mmCIF file of C-alpha atoms and ligand atoms in Angstrom:
data_model
loop_
_atom_site.group_PDB
_atom_site.id
_atom_site.type_symbol
_atom_site.label_atom_id
_atom_site.label_comp_id
_atom_site.label_asym_id
_atom_site.label_seq_id
_atom_site.Cartn_x
_atom_site.Cartn_y
_atom_site.Cartn_z
ATOM 1 C CA MET W 28 40.354 -43.498 49.158
ATOM 2 C CA ILE W 29 39.957 -39.731 49.043
ATOM 3 C CA ASP W 30 38.224 -40.049 45.667
ATOM 4 C CA ASP W 31 35.845 -42.526 47.258
ATOM 5 C CA ILE W 32 34.743 -39.904 49.754
ATOM 6 C CA PHE W 33 34.101 -37.306 47.054
ATOM 7 C CA SER W 34 32.281 -39.819 44.940
ATOM 8 C CA LEU W 35 30.085 -40.680 47.942
ATOM 9 C CA ILE W 36 29.425 -36.978 48.528
ATOM 10 C CA GLU W 37 28.287 -36.757 44.896
ATOM 11 C CA LYS W 38 25.994 -39.739 45.410
ATOM 12 C CA GLU W 39 24.561 -38.127 48.532
ATOM 13 C CA ARG W 40 24.027 -34.859 46.621
ATOM 14 C CA LYS W 41 22.040 -36.781 44.004
ATOM 15 C CA ARG W 42 20.100 -38.645 46.694
ATOM 16 C CA GLN W 43 19.096 -35.349 48.296
ATOM 17 C CA GLN W 44 18.078 -33.907 44.920
ATOM 18 C CA ASP W 45 16.047 -36.997 43.997
ATOM 19 C CA THR W 46 14.314 -37.461 47.354
ATOM 20 C CA ILE W 47 11.118 -36.047 48.802
ATOM 21 C CA GLU W 48 12.663 -35.117 52.161
ATOM 22 C CA LEU W 49 10.159 -35.167 55.006
ATOM 23 C CA ILE W 50 12.484 -35.727 57.966
ATOM 24 C CA ALA W 51 11.276 -32.991 60.296
ATOM 25 C CA SER W 52 14.712 -32.208 61.732
ATOM 26 C CA GLU W 53 16.461 -31.641 58.392
ATOM 27 C CA ASN W 54 16.683 -28.712 56.014
ATOM 28 C CA PHE W 55 18.733 -27.427 53.054
ATOM 29 C CA VAL W 56 21.083 -24.567 53.894
ATOM 30 C CA SER W 57 21.845 -21.559 51.707
ATOM 31 C CA LYS W 58 24.998 -21.346 49.630
ATOM 32 C CA ASN W 59 26.329 -18.709 52.037
ATOM 33 C CA VAL W 60 25.916 -21.043 55.004
ATOM 34 C CA LEU W 61 27.705 -23.787 53.043
ATOM 35 C CA LYS W 62 30.456 -21.392 52.018
ATOM 36 C CA ALA W 63 31.128 -20.233 55.585
ATOM 37 C CA GLN W 64 31.019 -23.759 56.968
ATOM 38 C CA GLY W 65 33.352 -25.112 54.285
ATOM 39 C CA SER W 66 35.824 -22.249 54.704
ATOM 40 C CA ILE W 67 39.447 -21.983 55.866
ATOM 41 C CA LEU W 68 38.136 -21.073 59.321
ATOM 42 C CA THR W 69 38.294 -24.796 60.040
ATOM 43 C CA ASN W 70 42.091 -24.333 60.315
ATOM 44 C CA LYS W 71 41.869 -22.099 63.387
ATOM 45 C CA TYR W 72 42.072 -22.973 67.069
ATOM 46 C CA ALA W 73 40.338 -20.455 69.334
ATOM 47 C CA GLU W 74 39.748 -21.939 72.777
ATOM 48 C CA GLY W 75 38.113 -19.340 74.998
ATOM 49 C CA TYR W 76 35.795 -16.494 74.056
ATOM 50 C CA PRO W 77 36.269 -13.313 71.967
ATOM 51 C CA GLY W 78 38.985 -11.172 73.585
ATOM 52 C CA LYS W 79 39.878 -13.984 76.029
ATOM 53 C CA ARG W 80 41.485 -16.725 73.962
ATOM 54 C CA TYR W 81 44.169 -19.248 74.761
ATOM 55 C CA TYR W 82 45.685 -18.927 71.253
ATOM 56 C CA GLY W 83 47.148 -16.087 69.202
ATOM 57 C CA GLY W 84 45.873 -15.036 65.800
ATOM 58 C CA CYS W 85 42.248 -14.769 66.875
ATOM 59 C CA LYS W 86 41.646 -11.184 65.673
ATOM 60 C CA PHE W 87 39.293 -12.185 62.860
ATOM 61 C CA VAL W 88 37.628 -15.158 64.466
ATOM 62 C CA ASP W 89 36.915 -12.939 67.489
ATOM 63 C CA GLU W 90 35.026 -10.589 65.188
ATOM 64 C CA ILE W 91 33.178 -13.492 63.607
ATOM 65 C CA GLU W 92 32.077 -14.907 66.956
ATOM 66 C CA GLU W 93 31.058 -11.458 68.173
ATOM 67 C CA ILE W 94 28.869 -11.003 65.089
ATOM 68 C CA ALA W 95 27.324 -14.449 65.609
ATOM 69 C CA ILE W 96 26.554 -13.597 69.247
ATOM 70 C CA GLU W 97 25.070 -10.193 68.368
ATOM 71 C CA ASN W 98 22.963 -11.720 65.566
ATOM 72 C CA ALA W 99 21.629 -14.440 67.875
ATOM 73 C CA LYS W 100 20.763 -11.895 70.572
ATOM 74 C CA LYS W 101 18.976 -9.645 68.105
ATOM 75 C CA LEU W 102 17.136 -12.478 66.373
ATOM 76 C CA PHE W 103 15.684 -13.938 69.568
ATOM 77 C CA GLY W 104 15.569 -10.794 71.709
ATOM 78 C CA VAL W 105 17.898 -11.955 74.499
ATOM 79 C CA LYS W 106 20.763 -10.425 76.444
ATOM 80 C CA TYR W 107 23.269 -13.305 76.304
ATOM 81 C CA ALA W 108 24.081 -15.950 73.721
ATOM 82 C CA ASN W 109 26.652 -18.712 73.614
ATOM 83 C CA VAL W 110 27.177 -19.835 70.023
ATOM 84 C CA GLN W 111 29.834 -22.469 70.690
ATOM 85 C CA PRO W 112 27.846 -25.671 71.454
ATOM 86 C CA HIS W 113 28.758 -28.295 68.887
ATOM 87 C CA SER W 114 25.226 -29.691 69.019
ATOM 88 C CA GLY W 115 21.868 -29.467 70.728
ATOM 89 C CA SER W 116 22.916 -32.302 73.014
ATOM 90 C CA SER W 117 26.030 -30.480 74.227
ATOM 91 C CA ALA W 118 23.957 -27.304 74.679
ATOM 92 C CA ASN W 119 21.543 -29.236 76.916
ATOM 93 C CA MET W 120 24.376 -30.922 78.797
ATOM 94 C CA ALA W 121 25.992 -27.550 79.487
ATOM 95 C CA VAL W 122 22.760 -26.089 80.849
ATOM 96 C CA TYR W 123 22.134 -29.045 83.155
ATOM 97 C CA ARG W 124 25.708 -28.871 84.434
ATOM 98 C CA ALA W 125 25.570 -25.114 84.907
ATOM 99 C CA LEU W 126 22.250 -25.118 86.770
ATOM 100 C CA LEU W 127 22.193 -28.442 88.614
ATOM 101 C CA LYS W 128 24.177 -30.799 90.759
ATOM 102 C CA LYS W 129 24.388 -34.483 89.865
ATOM 103 C CA LYS W 130 21.191 -36.354 90.826
ATOM 104 C CA ASP W 131 19.106 -33.167 91.030
ATOM 105 C CA LYS W 132 15.556 -33.674 89.823
ATOM 106 C CA ILE W 133 14.461 -32.747 86.285
ATOM 107 C CA LEU W 134 10.869 -32.837 85.018
ATOM 108 C CA ALA W 135 10.695 -33.281 81.238
ATOM 109 C CA MET W 136 8.499 -34.676 78.485
ATOM 110 C CA ASP W 137 8.806 -38.409 77.982
ATOM 111 C CA LEU W 138 10.529 -39.507 74.768
ATOM 112 C CA ASN W 139 7.419 -41.440 73.697
ATOM 113 C CA SER W 140 5.274 -38.335 74.076
ATOM 114 C CA GLY W 141 7.643 -36.331 71.888
ATOM 115 C CA GLY W 142 10.569 -35.424 74.144
ATOM 116 C CA HIS W 143 14.252 -35.739 73.256
ATOM 117 C CA LEU W 144 16.896 -38.260 74.339
ATOM 118 C CA THR W 145 18.726 -35.547 76.282
ATOM 119 C CA HIS W 146 15.539 -34.719 78.183
ATOM 120 C CA GLY W 147 16.182 -37.574 80.583
ATOM 121 C CA SER W 148 16.112 -40.783 78.569
ATOM 122 C CA ALA W 149 17.769 -43.638 80.465
ATOM 123 C CA LEU W 150 19.927 -44.171 77.366
ATOM 124 C CA SER W 151 21.444 -40.673 77.539
ATOM 125 C CA PHE W 152 23.806 -38.938 79.993
ATOM 126 C CA SER W 153 20.771 -36.955 81.146
ATOM 127 C CA GLY W 154 18.999 -40.036 82.449
ATOM 128 C CA GLU W 155 22.191 -41.311 84.084
ATOM 129 C CA ASP W 156 23.308 -38.107 85.758
ATOM 130 C CA TYR W 157 19.993 -36.718 86.989
ATOM 131 C CA ASN W 158 16.899 -37.896 88.751
ATOM 132 C CA ILE W 159 14.234 -37.702 86.045
ATOM 133 C CA VAL W 160 10.480 -37.533 86.278
ATOM 134 C CA PHE W 161 8.400 -37.315 83.130
ATOM 135 C CA TYR W 162 5.165 -35.766 81.966
ATOM 136 C CA ASN W 163 3.277 -37.217 79.022
ATOM 137 C CA VAL W 164 0.775 -35.855 76.563
ATOM 138 C CA ASP W 165 -2.889 -36.531 77.288
ATOM 139 C CA LYS W 166 -3.986 -39.956 76.034
ATOM 140 C CA GLU W 167 -7.180 -38.617 74.460
ATOM 141 C CA THR W 168 -6.054 -35.333 72.927
ATOM 142 C CA GLY W 169 -2.408 -36.139 72.216
ATOM 143 C CA GLN W 170 -1.612 -32.685 73.627
ATOM 144 C CA ILE W 171 0.173 -31.398 76.725
ATOM 145 C CA ASN W 172 -2.199 -31.184 79.681
ATOM 146 C CA TYR W 173 -0.808 -28.228 81.632
ATOM 147 C CA ASP W 174 -2.870 -29.032 84.737
ATOM 148 C CA GLU W 175 -1.324 -32.469 84.787
ATOM 149 C CA VAL W 176 2.206 -31.030 84.372
ATOM 150 C CA ARG W 177 1.501 -28.627 87.241
ATOM 151 C CA LYS W 178 0.275 -31.464 89.441
ATOM 152 C CA ILE W 179 3.436 -33.507 88.819
ATOM 153 C CA ALA W 180 5.642 -30.434 89.307
ATOM 154 C CA LEU W 181 4.037 -29.547 92.641
ATOM 155 C CA LYS W 182 4.372 -33.123 93.857
ATOM 156 C CA GLU W 183 7.924 -33.712 92.621
ATOM 157 C CA LYS W 184 9.389 -30.226 93.122
ATOM 158 C CA PRO W 185 12.026 -30.595 90.387
ATOM 159 C CA ARG W 186 15.053 -28.292 90.341
ATOM 160 C CA LEU W 187 14.547 -27.878 86.577
ATOM 161 C CA ILE W 188 11.582 -28.194 84.235
ATOM 162 C CA VAL W 189 12.333 -28.839 80.564
ATOM 163 C CA ALA W 190 9.828 -27.778 77.905
ATOM 164 C CA GLY W 191 10.248 -28.381 74.194
ATOM 165 C CA ALA W 192 10.026 -31.482 72.039
ATOM 166 C CA SER W 193 11.250 -33.391 69.011
ATOM 167 C CA SER W 194 7.943 -34.695 67.782
ATOM 168 C CA TYR W 195 5.130 -32.553 69.122
ATOM 169 C CA SER W 196 2.972 -30.898 66.494
ATOM 170 C CA ARG W 197 1.158 -28.350 68.641
ATOM 171 C CA LYS W 198 2.042 -24.907 69.976
ATOM 172 C CA ILE W 199 3.688 -25.019 73.387
ATOM 173 C CA ASP W 200 2.559 -22.476 75.963
ATOM 174 C CA PHE W 201 5.845 -21.356 77.491
ATOM 175 C CA ALA W 202 4.110 -18.729 79.653
ATOM 176 C CA GLU W 203 2.149 -21.540 81.284
ATOM 177 C CA PHE W 204 5.352 -23.538 81.786
ATOM 178 C CA LYS W 205 6.955 -20.489 83.419
ATOM 179 C CA ASP W 206 4.008 -20.180 85.771
ATOM 180 C CA ILE W 207 4.311 -23.858 86.686
ATOM 181 C CA ALA W 208 8.081 -23.512 87.245
ATOM 182 C CA LYS W 209 7.480 -20.477 89.454
ATOM 183 C CA SER W 210 4.895 -22.313 91.540
ATOM 184 C CA CYS W 211 7.455 -24.963 92.522
ATOM 185 C CA ASN W 212 10.519 -22.737 92.517
ATOM 186 C CA SER W 213 12.182 -24.556 89.599
ATOM 187 C CA TYR W 214 14.309 -23.331 86.763
ATOM 188 C CA LEU W 215 12.680 -23.485 83.322
ATOM 189 C CA MET W 216 14.739 -24.551 80.310
ATOM 190 C CA VAL W 217 13.161 -24.578 76.866
ATOM 191 C CA ASP W 218 14.720 -26.668 74.114
ATOM 192 C CA MET W 219 13.267 -24.986 71.034
ATOM 193 C CA ALA W 220 15.406 -26.908 68.512
ATOM 194 C CA HIS W 221 12.532 -27.956 66.281
ATOM 195 C CA ILE W 222 10.636 -24.684 66.241
ATOM 196 C CA ALA W 223 13.527 -22.177 66.362
ATOM 197 C CA GLY W 224 12.819 -20.991 62.812
ATOM 198 C CA LEU W 225 9.152 -20.393 63.621
ATOM 199 C CA VAL W 226 10.147 -18.496 66.776
ATOM 200 C CA ALA W 227 12.666 -16.412 64.830
ATOM 201 C CA ALA W 228 9.940 -15.503 62.339
ATOM 202 C CA GLY W 229 7.500 -14.522 65.108
ATOM 203 C CA LEU W 230 5.166 -17.419 64.303
ATOM 204 C CA HIS W 231 5.463 -19.149 67.661
ATOM 205 C CA GLN W 232 5.518 -17.716 71.194
ATOM 206 C CA ASN W 233 9.166 -16.821 71.947
ATOM 207 C CA PRO W 234 10.404 -18.940 74.891
ATOM 208 C CA CYS W 235 13.196 -16.426 75.628
ATOM 209 C CA ARG W 236 10.561 -14.210 77.248
ATOM 210 C CA TYR W 237 9.738 -16.857 79.834
ATOM 211 C CA ALA W 238 12.498 -19.409 80.306
ATOM 212 C CA ASP W 239 15.606 -19.026 82.434
ATOM 213 C CA VAL W 240 17.560 -20.614 79.608
ATOM 214 C CA VAL W 241 16.708 -21.543 76.011
ATOM 215 C CA THR W 242 18.690 -24.049 73.972
ATOM 216 C CA SER W 243 18.406 -24.832 70.302
ATOM 217 C CA THR W 244 20.040 -26.468 67.366
ATOM 218 C CA THR W 245 20.648 -24.279 64.353
ATOM 219 C CA HIS W 246 19.977 -26.769 61.566
ATOM 220 C CA LYS W 247 16.290 -27.633 61.741
ATOM 221 C CA THR W 248 13.623 -25.041 60.887
ATOM 222 C CA LEU W 249 16.266 -22.360 61.538
ATOM 223 C CA ARG W 250 18.057 -23.627 58.382
ATOM 224 C CA GLY W 251 21.638 -23.109 59.484
ATOM 225 C CA PRO W 252 24.687 -25.341 59.967
ATOM 226 C CA ARG W 253 24.553 -28.336 62.276
ATOM 227 C CA GLY W 254 25.219 -27.028 65.781
ATOM 228 C CA GLY W 255 23.756 -25.600 68.977
ATOM 229 C CA ILE W 256 23.200 -22.330 70.832
ATOM 230 C CA ILE W 257 22.284 -21.311 74.372
ATOM 231 C CA LEU W 258 20.331 -18.135 75.146
ATOM 232 C CA THR W 259 19.508 -16.412 78.429
ATOM 233 C CA ASN W 260 18.620 -13.047 79.915
ATOM 234 C CA SER W 261 20.445 -13.744 83.183
ATOM 235 C CA GLU W 262 24.020 -12.501 83.508
ATOM 236 C CA GLU W 263 24.668 -14.916 86.346
ATOM 237 C CA LEU W 264 23.483 -17.940 84.350
ATOM 238 C CA ALA W 265 25.274 -16.739 81.220
ATOM 239 C CA LYS W 266 28.593 -16.709 83.092
ATOM 240 C CA LYS W 267 28.024 -20.219 84.451
ATOM 241 C CA ILE W 268 26.975 -21.491 81.022
ATOM 242 C CA ASP W 269 30.021 -19.996 79.293
ATOM 243 C CA LYS W 270 32.324 -21.688 81.794
ATOM 244 C CA THR W 271 30.495 -24.979 81.402
ATOM 245 C CA ILE W 272 30.745 -24.966 77.615
ATOM 246 C CA PHE W 273 34.438 -24.028 77.723
ATOM 247 C CA PRO W 274 36.457 -25.374 79.469
ATOM 248 C CA GLY W 275 33.731 -27.519 81.106
ATOM 249 C CA ILE W 276 32.637 -29.820 78.321
ATOM 250 C CA GLN W 277 34.149 -28.572 75.058
ATOM 251 C CA GLY W 278 37.584 -27.567 73.795
ATOM 252 C CA GLY W 279 38.182 -25.416 70.730
ATOM 253 C CA PRO W 280 35.025 -23.988 69.166
ATOM 254 C CA LEU W 281 34.267 -24.827 65.537
ATOM 255 C CA VAL W 282 34.786 -21.326 64.197
ATOM 256 C CA HIS W 283 33.772 -22.290 60.664
ATOM 257 C CA VAL W 284 30.427 -23.466 62.079
ATOM 258 C CA ILE W 285 30.128 -20.317 64.203
ATOM 259 C CA ALA W 286 30.595 -18.245 61.027
ATOM 260 C CA ALA W 287 27.871 -20.276 59.334
ATOM 261 C CA LYS W 288 25.625 -19.730 62.370
ATOM 262 C CA ALA W 289 26.207 -15.955 62.034
ATOM 263 C CA VAL W 290 25.117 -16.171 58.382
ATOM 264 C CA CYS W 291 22.053 -18.242 59.289
ATOM 265 C CA PHE W 292 20.962 -15.757 61.995
ATOM 266 C CA ALA W 293 21.337 -12.877 59.526
ATOM 267 C CA GLU W 294 19.266 -14.767 56.949
ATOM 268 C CA ALA W 295 16.616 -15.453 59.598
ATOM 269 C CA MET W 296 16.158 -11.698 60.122
ATOM 270 C CA THR W 297 14.969 -11.138 56.533
ATOM 271 C CA HIS W 298 11.407 -10.831 55.190
ATOM 272 C CA ASN W 299 12.103 -13.791 52.920
ATOM 273 C CA PHE W 300 12.693 -15.968 55.948
ATOM 274 C CA ILE W 301 9.369 -14.943 57.498
ATOM 275 C CA SER W 302 7.563 -15.783 54.240
ATOM 276 C CA TYR W 303 9.404 -19.092 54.151
ATOM 277 C CA GLN W 304 8.279 -20.015 57.678
ATOM 278 C CA LYS W 305 4.671 -19.007 56.913
ATOM 279 C CA GLN W 306 4.800 -21.358 53.948
ATOM 280 C CA VAL W 307 6.284 -24.149 56.117
ATOM 281 C CA ILE W 308 3.214 -23.939 58.376
ATOM 282 C CA LYS W 309 0.737 -23.675 55.471
ATOM 283 C CA ASN W 310 2.353 -26.702 53.839
ATOM 284 C CA ALA W 311 2.194 -28.733 57.050
ATOM 285 C CA LYS W 312 -1.501 -27.932 57.454
ATOM 286 C CA ILE W 313 -2.326 -28.935 53.899
ATOM 287 C CA LEU W 314 -0.315 -32.175 54.097
ATOM 288 C CA CYS W 315 -2.072 -32.985 57.354
ATOM 289 C CA ASP W 316 -5.513 -32.228 55.848
ATOM 290 C CA VAL W 317 -4.856 -34.395 52.788
ATOM 291 C CA LEU W 318 -3.702 -37.313 54.932
ATOM 292 C CA LYS W 319 -6.768 -36.948 57.156
ATOM 293 C CA MET W 320 -9.042 -36.884 54.094
ATOM 294 C CA GLU W 321 -7.308 -40.068 52.928
ATOM 295 C CA GLY W 322 -8.264 -41.671 56.257
ATOM 296 C CA PHE W 323 -5.013 -41.348 58.191
ATOM 297 C CA LYS W 324 -5.035 -40.806 61.942
ATOM 298 C CA ILE W 325 -2.826 -37.904 63.002
ATOM 299 C CA VAL W 326 -1.673 -37.699 66.617
ATOM 300 C CA SER W 327 -3.478 -34.738 68.264
ATOM 301 C CA ASN W 328 -5.578 -34.581 65.078
ATOM 302 C CA GLY W 329 -3.556 -31.782 63.505
ATOM 303 C CA THR W 330 -0.544 -29.519 63.474
ATOM 304 C CA ASP W 331 0.326 -25.939 64.401
ATOM 305 C CA ASN W 332 3.944 -26.131 63.314
ATOM 306 C CA HIS W 333 6.194 -27.786 60.742
ATOM 307 C CA LEU W 334 5.526 -31.427 61.601
ATOM 308 C CA MET W 335 2.932 -34.103 62.224
ATOM 309 C CA LEU W 336 2.910 -37.617 63.595
ATOM 310 C CA VAL W 337 0.964 -40.171 61.584
ATOM 311 C CA ASP W 338 -0.345 -43.226 63.415
ATOM 312 C CA VAL W 339 0.270 -45.746 60.618
ATOM 313 C CA LYS W 340 -0.657 -48.704 62.809
ATOM 314 C CA LYS W 341 -4.227 -47.461 63.267
ATOM 315 C CA SER W 342 -4.441 -46.037 59.735
ATOM 316 C CA VAL W 343 -3.064 -48.812 57.514
ATOM 317 C CA ASN W 344 -2.082 -51.536 59.986
ATOM 318 C CA MET W 345 1.630 -51.063 59.335
ATOM 319 C CA THR W 346 4.486 -50.461 61.731
ATOM 320 C CA GLY W 347 6.416 -47.209 61.457
ATOM 321 C CA LYS W 348 9.415 -49.230 60.310
ATOM 322 C CA GLU W 349 7.452 -50.812 57.453
ATOM 323 C CA ALA W 350 5.977 -47.460 56.431
ATOM 324 C CA GLU W 351 9.399 -45.757 56.474
ATOM 325 C CA ASN W 352 10.868 -48.548 54.323
ATOM 326 C CA ILE W 353 8.138 -48.637 51.707
ATOM 327 C CA LEU W 354 8.160 -44.840 51.408
ATOM 328 C CA GLU W 355 11.942 -44.870 51.016
ATOM 329 C CA SER W 356 11.581 -47.387 48.178
ATOM 330 C CA ILE W 357 9.664 -44.802 46.130
ATOM 331 C CA GLY W 358 11.976 -41.886 47.037
ATOM 332 C CA ILE W 359 10.315 -40.419 50.126
ATOM 333 C CA ALA W 360 12.440 -40.003 53.278
ATOM 334 C CA CYS W 361 10.836 -39.782 56.712
ATOM 335 C CA ASN W 362 11.463 -41.421 60.056
ATOM 336 C CA LYS W 363 9.639 -44.052 62.017
ATOM 337 C CA ASN W 364 8.597 -42.513 65.304
ATOM 338 C CA MET W 365 7.061 -43.649 68.553
ATOM 339 C CA ILE W 366 3.578 -42.275 69.078
ATOM 340 C CA PRO W 367 2.286 -41.449 72.576
ATOM 341 C CA TYR W 368 1.635 -44.627 74.610
ATOM 342 C CA ASP W 369 3.141 -46.696 71.780
ATOM 343 C CA PRO W 370 3.143 -50.395 72.714
ATOM 344 C CA THR W 371 6.076 -51.160 70.356
ATOM 345 C CA THR W 372 9.796 -50.255 70.525
ATOM 346 C CA PRO W 373 11.770 -47.348 68.980
ATOM 347 C CA PHE W 374 13.095 -49.772 66.312
ATOM 348 C CA ILE W 375 9.571 -50.726 65.229
ATOM 349 C CA THR W 376 7.162 -47.922 66.272
ATOM 350 C CA SER W 377 3.536 -47.311 65.340
ATOM 351 C CA GLY W 378 4.081 -43.978 63.653
ATOM 352 C CA ILE W 379 6.002 -41.885 61.169
ATOM 353 C CA ARG W 380 6.978 -38.239 61.637
ATOM 354 C CA LEU W 381 6.627 -35.914 58.657
ATOM 355 C CA GLY W 382 7.977 -32.360 58.429
ATOM 356 C CA THR W 383 7.699 -29.700 55.752
ATOM 357 C CA ALA W 384 10.753 -27.464 56.336
ATOM 358 C CA SER W 385 13.059 -29.069 53.737
ATOM 359 C CA LEU W 386 10.623 -29.275 50.847
ATOM 360 C CA THR W 387 9.429 -25.733 51.533
ATOM 361 C CA THR W 388 13.035 -24.567 51.143
ATOM 362 C CA ARG W 389 13.018 -26.239 47.713
ATOM 363 C CA GLY W 390 9.947 -24.186 46.777
ATOM 364 C CA PHE W 391 7.116 -26.671 47.337
ATOM 365 C CA LYS W 392 3.757 -24.939 47.769
ATOM 366 C CA GLU W 393 0.318 -26.152 48.886
ATOM 367 C CA ASN W 394 -0.573 -27.879 45.589
ATOM 368 C CA ASP W 395 2.729 -29.777 45.655
ATOM 369 C CA PHE W 396 1.977 -30.967 49.176
ATOM 370 C CA VAL W 397 -1.455 -32.175 48.038
ATOM 371 C CA GLU W 398 0.442 -34.347 45.542
ATOM 372 C CA VAL W 399 2.939 -35.464 48.251
ATOM 373 C CA GLY W 400 0.057 -36.429 50.551
ATOM 374 C CA LYS W 401 -1.659 -38.402 47.794
ATOM 375 C CA ILE W 402 1.573 -40.191 46.884
ATOM 376 C CA ILE W 403 2.112 -41.164 50.540
ATOM 377 C CA SER W 404 -1.454 -42.393 50.887
ATOM 378 C CA THR W 405 -1.413 -44.407 47.644
ATOM 379 C CA CYS W 406 1.939 -45.914 48.600
ATOM 380 C CA LEU W 407 0.882 -46.982 52.089
ATOM 381 C CA HIS W 408 -2.439 -48.366 50.823
ATOM 382 C CA ASN W 409 -0.816 -50.316 47.961
ATOM 383 C CA SER W 410 2.508 -51.379 49.379
ATOM 384 C CA ASP W 411 2.414 -54.766 47.594
ATOM 385 C CA ASP W 412 1.557 -53.469 44.139
ATOM 386 C CA LYS W 413 4.761 -53.019 42.139
ATOM 387 C CA ARG W 414 3.003 -51.337 39.209
ATOM 388 C CA ILE W 415 1.471 -48.697 41.455
ATOM 389 C CA LEU W 416 4.753 -48.190 43.314
ATOM 390 C CA ASP W 417 6.600 -47.698 40.000
ATOM 391 C CA ASP W 418 4.066 -45.082 38.984
ATOM 392 C CA LEU W 419 4.556 -43.321 42.332
ATOM 393 C CA LYS W 420 8.328 -43.251 41.778
ATOM 394 C CA THR W 421 7.722 -41.351 38.561
ATOM 395 C CA ARG W 422 5.484 -38.860 40.402
ATOM 396 C CA VAL W 423 8.226 -38.391 43.030
ATOM 397 C CA ASN W 424 10.813 -37.817 40.276
ATOM 398 C CA ASN W 425 8.587 -35.242 38.598
ATOM 399 C CA LEU W 426 8.299 -33.250 41.827
ATOM 400 C CA CYS W 427 12.030 -33.455 42.525
ATOM 401 C CA ARG W 428 12.923 -32.316 39.008
ATOM 402 C CA LYS W 429 10.554 -29.375 39.311
ATOM 403 C CA TYR W 430 12.417 -28.015 42.372
ATOM 404 C CA PRO W 431 16.240 -28.309 42.263
ATOM 405 C CA ILE W 432 17.900 -27.795 45.665
ATOM 406 C CA TYR W 433 20.944 -26.049 44.209
ATOM 407 C CA GLU W 434 21.309 -25.205 40.530
ATOM 408 C CA GLU W 435 22.902 -27.773 38.249
ATOM 409 C CA GLY W 436 26.698 -27.790 38.450
ATOM 410 C CA TYR W 437 26.822 -26.177 41.913
ATOM 411 C CA ASN W 438 29.030 -28.307 44.135
ATOM 412 C CA GLY W 439 29.657 -25.916 47.028
HETATM 413 N N1 DSN J 17 17.173 -36.387 66.471
HETATM 414 C C1 DSN J 17 16.620 -35.072 66.242
HETATM 415 C C2 DSN J 17 15.295 -35.152 65.579
HETATM 416 O O1 DSN J 17 15.208 -35.829 64.587
HETATM 417 O O2 DSN J 17 14.340 -34.526 66.022
HETATM 418 C C3 DSN J 17 16.594 -34.250 67.449
HETATM 419 O O3 DSN J 17 17.891 -34.038 67.896
#
């Protein structure tokens, strides 16, 4: 049974190596992140915070958490950081609980326009516990219409406005969101999970300058371990948030993950990381351009960040589900995704979401993304032609062989 697990891990390692990974929320971590996360720190219980624990033996894990906190503060330019959230969802839950009472009103981006489940979806605790009103992207432009958001905010007077998205390919103007929040006396929370790496590299406006609270995951463009963080400049909110994370909604922190977060934040402060993020954006632009030249319709007609949404229904008369499946059959991983005003369901969808963070970590440059774009286009235009699909599989294999994720034999 134990062997089965390790054999499945080996299979997954090979799958990752042999796949063109375009899932916009994934990435490949460094060996140091893997080493910290797979370390003996997993043995330690450390409920509480550095210097205020409910267990003995926390001398070293205190130091580790303090370093993680300091690194996060320095990286994003904030006064307070909580590095204990197990995920982005628990980070968001903690902020809502710290700032709001049950049934308070939240204004957030609708899931279909690019928002996240925890931004008020009826299927998540957020939709159950709070009174949610949504804003959408503009039907014509596919972009946020700030005048429209302001109008809804002034009418609804939410206690909290949430900015940030899971599938929005344009820059978000957090200064504008702050102004809107101010005009209706609301808190502003930014969930920067997708773009945290771009923010860290100075390639996107930093929401910490504007929002009352910023949440993020650490494993998307930021390229760290799976987990969450909460950042704020307010001492009062920081205290409430700390109490809400522990003992409010979590028990013992995952100190091995906190160590890996500390490593990830340190890596994100290097010049290499900035170059990496610049390449992520360049690669997204080129992939988007190639797909447009091949006749594909891109929601909002472009990208400013690491991802794009392709309307496969309008482009090749396929559902997102069909497109995801046929691409997977030739070794390309992406996810079906609702597009704004999508008439289908999340299990079918009219779009696919493509992101460049993972392949850029492997070393893919612009010319490689031209090839990726052409493979995608040929595949979606010839989904019934086995000979063409076999040829595409070979092209995928060639790209994957050219860029190993970890060197051969490494099984960290
Ligand atoms: N589900 C994640 C994504 O793929 O964007 C967000 O948590």
